Coordinates of C-alpha atoms and ligand atoms in Angstrom, one line a residue:
M75 CA -122.9 -59.2 137.1
R76 CA -119.3 -59.9 136.1
T77 CA -118.3 -59.7 132.1
I78 CA -115.5 -62.0 131.2
R79 CA -114.0 -61.6 127.7
S80 CA -110.9 -64.5 127.9
I81 CA -111.6 -68.4 128.1
R82 CA -109.0 -68.8 130.8
G83 CA -111.3 -66.0 133.2
L84 CA -114.0 -68.1 132.3
Q85 CA -112.1 -71.4 133.1
A86 CA -111.0 -69.6 136.4
W87 CA -114.7 -68.2 137.7
R88 CA -116.0 -71.8 136.9
R89 CA -113.4 -73.7 138.7
K90 CA -114.2 -71.2 141.7
H91 CA -118.0 -72.2 141.5
E92 CA -117.5 -75.6 140.9
N93 CA -120.6 -76.8 143.8
Q94 CA -123.0 -74.5 141.8
Q95 CA -125.8 -75.2 139.9
I96 CA -125.1 -73.7 136.9
G97 CA -127.6 -72.6 134.2
F98 CA -126.4 -71.3 130.8
V99 CA -128.0 -69.9 127.8
P100 CA -125.8 -69.3 125.1
T101 CA -126.4 -66.5 122.7
M102 CA -125.4 -64.4 119.8
G103 CA -126.5 -61.2 121.7
A104 CA -129.2 -58.6 120.6
L105 CA -131.3 -59.7 123.2
H106 CA -134.9 -59.9 123.6
E107 CA -138.0 -60.9 125.4
G108 CA -137.1 -64.5 123.9
H109 CA -133.7 -64.7 125.6
L110 CA -135.0 -63.1 128.8
S111 CA -137.3 -65.9 128.9
L112 CA -134.6 -68.3 128.8
I113 CA -132.6 -66.7 131.3
R114 CA -135.5 -66.7 133.7
Q115 CA -136.0 -70.4 133.4
A116 CA -132.6 -70.9 134.0
R117 CA -132.5 -68.2 137.2
K118 CA -135.6 -70.4 138.6
H119 CA -134.1 -73.9 138.1
C120 CA -130.2 -73.2 139.4
S121 CA -128.4 -71.2 141.7
M122 CA -126.0 -69.4 138.9
V123 CA -126.6 -68.3 135.6
I124 CA -124.0 -67.6 132.9
V125 CA -125.0 -66.0 129.3
S126 CA -122.8 -66.2 126.7
I127 CA -122.4 -63.7 123.4
F128 CA -121.0 -65.0 120.4
V129 CA -121.9 -64.0 117.1
N130 CA -120.4 -67.5 115.7
P131 CA -118.7 -66.8 112.3
L132 CA -118.7 -70.7 111.4
Q133 CA -122.6 -70.9 111.3
F134 CA -123.2 -67.9 108.7
G135 CA -122.9 -69.1 104.9
P136 CA -120.8 -66.8 102.8
A137 CA -123.9 -64.8 101.3
E138 CA -125.2 -64.6 105.1
D139 CA -125.5 -61.5 107.0
L140 CA -122.6 -62.0 109.8
G141 CA -121.0 -58.4 108.8
R142 CA -124.6 -57.0 109.5
Y143 CA -125.7 -59.0 112.7
P144 CA -126.9 -56.6 115.1
R145 CA -124.7 -56.3 117.8
N146 CA -125.2 -54.0 120.8
L147 CA -123.3 -55.0 123.9
K148 CA -124.0 -52.3 126.3
A149 CA -127.7 -53.0 126.0
D150 CA -127.3 -56.6 126.1
Q151 CA -125.2 -56.1 129.6
Q152 CA -127.8 -53.8 131.0
L153 CA -130.8 -56.4 130.1
C154 CA -128.3 -59.7 131.6
R155 CA -127.9 -57.4 134.7
E156 CA -131.3 -56.8 135.0
A157 CA -132.2 -60.2 134.7
G158 CA -130.2 -61.6 137.4
V159 CA -127.1 -63.0 135.2
D160 CA -124.3 -64.0 137.0
L161 CA -121.4 -64.1 134.6
L162 CA -121.9 -62.7 130.8
F163 CA -119.2 -64.4 128.5
V164 CA -118.0 -62.7 125.8
P165 CA -115.1 -64.1 123.7
S166 CA -113.4 -62.8 120.9
G167 CA -113.7 -64.5 117.5
E168 CA -109.7 -64.5 117.6
E169 CA -109.5 -66.5 120.7
F170 CA -112.3 -68.6 120.3
Y171 CA -111.6 -69.6 116.5
P172 CA -107.4 -68.9 117.2
Q173 CA -105.3 -69.5 113.8
N174 CA -104.8 -73.4 113.0
F175 CA -108.3 -74.1 114.4
Q176 CA -108.8 -77.5 113.0
T177 CA -111.5 -79.0 114.9
T178 CA -115.6 -79.4 114.0
V179 CA -118.4 -80.8 115.4
R180 CA -121.0 -82.6 113.3
V181 CA -124.4 -84.1 114.1
N182 CA -125.4 -86.3 110.7
R183 CA -128.6 -87.3 109.8
L184 CA -130.5 -84.6 111.7
S185 CA -128.7 -81.6 110.2
E186 CA -129.0 -82.7 106.5
H187 CA -132.9 -81.5 106.0
W188 CA -134.6 -78.4 106.5
E189 CA -132.5 -75.8 107.6
G190 CA -129.6 -77.9 106.8
E191 CA -130.6 -77.9 103.2
A192 CA -131.1 -74.2 102.7
R193 CA -127.8 -73.5 105.2
P194 CA -125.2 -76.6 104.1
T195 CA -122.7 -75.3 106.4
H196 CA -125.1 -73.7 109.4
F197 CA -125.2 -76.7 111.7
E198 CA -121.8 -77.6 111.5
G199 CA -121.0 -74.1 112.9
V200 CA -123.7 -74.2 115.5
T201 CA -122.5 -77.5 116.9
T202 CA -118.8 -76.8 116.8
A203 CA -119.4 -73.7 118.7
V204 CA -122.0 -75.3 121.2
T205 CA -119.5 -78.1 122.0
K206 CA -117.2 -75.9 122.9
L207 CA -119.0 -73.4 124.9
L208 CA -120.3 -76.9 126.9
C209 CA -117.1 -78.0 127.4
L210 CA -116.0 -74.5 128.9
V211 CA -118.9 -73.6 131.0
R212 CA -119.9 -77.1 132.2
P213 CA -123.3 -76.3 132.9
N214 CA -125.7 -78.2 134.6
Q215 CA -128.3 -77.1 132.5
A216 CA -128.8 -75.2 128.8
Y217 CA -131.6 -73.2 127.5
F218 CA -132.6 -73.1 124.4
G219 CA -136.0 -71.8 122.5
Q220 CA -138.1 -73.9 120.7
K221 CA -138.1 -71.2 118.0
D222 CA -135.3 -72.7 116.6
Y223 CA -137.0 -76.3 116.9
Q224 CA -134.2 -78.2 114.5
Q225 CA -130.9 -76.5 116.3
L226 CA -132.6 -77.6 119.4
L227 CA -133.0 -81.4 118.0
V228 CA -129.6 -81.1 116.7
I229 CA -128.1 -80.0 119.9
K230 CA -130.1 -82.8 121.9
Q231 CA -128.3 -85.1 119.7
L232 CA -124.6 -84.1 120.4
V233 CA -125.1 -84.0 124.2
K234 CA -126.5 -87.6 124.2
D235 CA -123.5 -88.8 121.3
L236 CA -120.6 -87.1 123.4
N237 CA -122.3 -87.9 126.7
I238 CA -121.9 -84.2 127.8
D239 CA -123.3 -84.1 131.4
T240 CA -125.7 -81.1 130.6
K241 CA -129.5 -81.4 130.3
I242 CA -130.9 -79.6 127.6
V243 CA -134.2 -77.3 128.5
R244 CA -136.4 -76.7 125.5
C245 CA -138.5 -73.0 126.1
P246 CA -141.6 -72.0 124.4
I247 CA -141.3 -69.6 121.5
V248 CA -142.0 -66.2 122.7
R249 CA -144.3 -64.2 120.2
E250 CA -145.7 -60.7 119.6
S251 CA -149.3 -60.0 119.7
D252 CA -149.9 -60.8 116.1
G253 CA -148.0 -64.2 116.3
L254 CA -144.8 -63.5 114.7
A255 CA -141.8 -65.3 116.5
L256 CA -139.4 -63.0 118.3
S257 CA -135.8 -62.9 116.6
S258 CA -133.1 -60.9 116.5
R259 CA -133.4 -60.6 112.9
N260 CA -136.9 -59.2 113.0
C261 CA -135.1 -55.8 113.2
Y262 CA -134.3 -56.4 109.0
L263 CA -138.0 -56.2 108.1
S264 CA -139.3 -53.1 106.7
E265 CA -143.1 -51.8 108.2
I266 CA -144.5 -53.7 105.4
Q267 CA -142.9 -56.8 105.7
R268 CA -143.5 -56.7 109.2
R269 CA -147.4 -56.7 108.7
Q270 CA -147.1 -59.5 106.5
A271 CA -144.6 -61.7 108.5
A272 CA -147.6 -62.5 110.8
C273 CA -149.2 -64.5 108.1
L274 CA -146.5 -67.4 109.2
S275 CA -147.9 -68.1 112.5
V276 CA -151.5 -67.5 111.3
A277 CA -150.6 -70.2 108.4
L278 CA -148.9 -72.8 111.3
R279 CA -151.7 -72.2 113.9
Q280 CA -154.3 -73.0 110.8
G281 CA -152.1 -76.4 110.2
V282 CA -152.4 -77.1 113.9
K283 CA -156.0 -76.3 114.0
S284 CA -157.2 -78.9 110.8
I285 CA -155.0 -81.3 112.4
Q286 CA -156.9 -81.1 115.8
L287 CA -160.3 -81.1 114.0
G288 CA -159.3 -84.3 112.3
K289 CA -157.6 -83.7 109.0
R290 CA -154.9 -86.1 108.2
Q291 CA -154.1 -85.9 104.7
V292 CA -150.5 -83.7 104.7
S293 CA -150.9 -82.6 101.2
L294 CA -154.8 -80.9 102.0
I295 CA -153.3 -79.3 105.6
Q296 CA -150.0 -78.2 103.6
R297 CA -152.7 -76.6 100.6
E298 CA -154.7 -74.7 103.4
M299 CA -151.3 -73.2 104.9
K300 CA -150.2 -72.0 101.7
K301 CA -153.5 -70.3 101.2
M302 CA -152.7 -68.3 104.0
L303 CA -149.5 -67.4 103.3
S304 CA -150.3 -66.6 99.8
Q305 CA -152.6 -63.8 101.5
S306 CA -149.1 -61.8 101.5
K307 CA -147.8 -60.8 98.1
E308 CA -144.2 -60.8 99.6
I309 CA -144.0 -64.2 101.0
A310 CA -142.1 -66.8 99.2
I311 CA -142.1 -70.3 100.8
E312 CA -138.5 -72.2 101.1
Y313 CA -140.3 -75.2 103.0
L314 CA -143.5 -75.9 104.7
A315 CA -143.8 -79.3 106.1
V316 CA -145.6 -81.7 108.5
C317 CA -142.8 -83.8 110.1
E318 CA -142.5 -86.7 113.2
A319 CA -141.6 -84.4 115.9
Q320 CA -138.2 -86.5 116.9
S321 CA -136.9 -87.6 114.0
L322 CA -138.2 -84.5 111.7
K323 CA -139.4 -86.9 108.6
P324 CA -142.2 -85.5 106.8
L325 CA -145.2 -87.1 106.8
T326 CA -147.5 -87.8 104.3
V327 CA -150.4 -88.7 106.9
A328 CA -150.3 -86.8 110.0
K329 CA -149.9 -89.0 113.2
G330 CA -148.8 -88.9 116.7
S331 CA -146.0 -86.3 117.8
M332 CA -145.7 -83.6 115.2
V333 CA -143.9 -80.5 114.2
L334 CA -145.3 -78.1 111.9
L335 CA -141.9 -76.8 110.1
A336 CA -142.1 -73.3 107.9
A337 CA -139.1 -71.4 106.7
V338 CA -140.1 -68.5 104.3
R339 CA -138.4 -65.2 102.6
L340 CA -139.9 -61.5 102.6
G341 CA -137.9 -59.9 100.4
H342 CA -134.0 -60.5 101.6
V343 CA -134.9 -61.6 105.2
R344 CA -135.5 -65.4 105.8
L345 CA -138.0 -66.3 109.0
I346 CA -138.4 -69.5 110.6
D347 CA -141.2 -71.0 112.8
N348 CA -142.7 -73.8 114.1
M349 CA -145.4 -75.3 116.1
L350 CA -146.0 -78.6 117.8
V351 CA -149.0 -80.8 117.7
K352 CA -149.8 -84.4 119.1
V353 CA -152.8 -86.9 118.0
Ligands
PAF513 O1 -129.2 -69.7 118.7 C1 -128.4 -69.5 118.7 O2 -128.2 -68.2 119.4 C2 -126.9 -69.8 118.4 O3 -127.3 -70.4 117.1 C3 -126.1 -70.4 119.3 C4 -126.5 -71.7 119.9 C5 -126.0 -69.4 120.3 C6 -124.5 -71.1 119.0 O4 -124.0 -69.8 118.5

């Protein structure tokens, strides 16, 4: 496996592999089983796999965790090597966003609610970085986890609107045995918080089950989910919504293809999760 740090190096590598079917997994590093499942999918469908590691400063708000975001390149390289990655692209911040960088990419409506409301500059940062990465890597397929469901929809919209010739593949959430969705930020949780964090997926599962059993009134479904979450004293709910799965518009009556979206805080740690359900 090669590690390339420069943009010119990546472009030269890509020109040499013009005829390959390229699968791309963009990440911010601190790789875990969730990322590895994306890499495995890419490995299965494509002849070569590129992973990028870039802790993208543009997608962090001023009060967020950019400075302490977990970074461990050596361990990430080892995991990528073992997973059969062909190329690891690790650009520096200075080269990715040189002085006088002026262009950003914004997906309007889909970025505005939920995560967009809680983190107003977040999606513009994500879509700017992802657009640049897709232009550089020119993958046939790019793999994103359902864990960041809104991000996935925003990126699908971006690729459609800008006619980028890459298929965006949604990969299922990987969970711990108690249901907690894997995330690089789970390492911020204390032991007690970690135990309480399992409530989030339990609440979402309860919501899905209620809908599957025929409940349709969203306010009642939300009340049940809140009750589950209130079992943990430390959990503060940011949002807990039943939405139309493609537009992310909140529903008052459960119908069609839906996504249950949740964001909570456990002390200073913010967790998001979601589950899809159809009636
Ligand atoms: O999901 C992530 O890790 C990041 O948002 C991404 C897609 C790599 C863009 O920086």
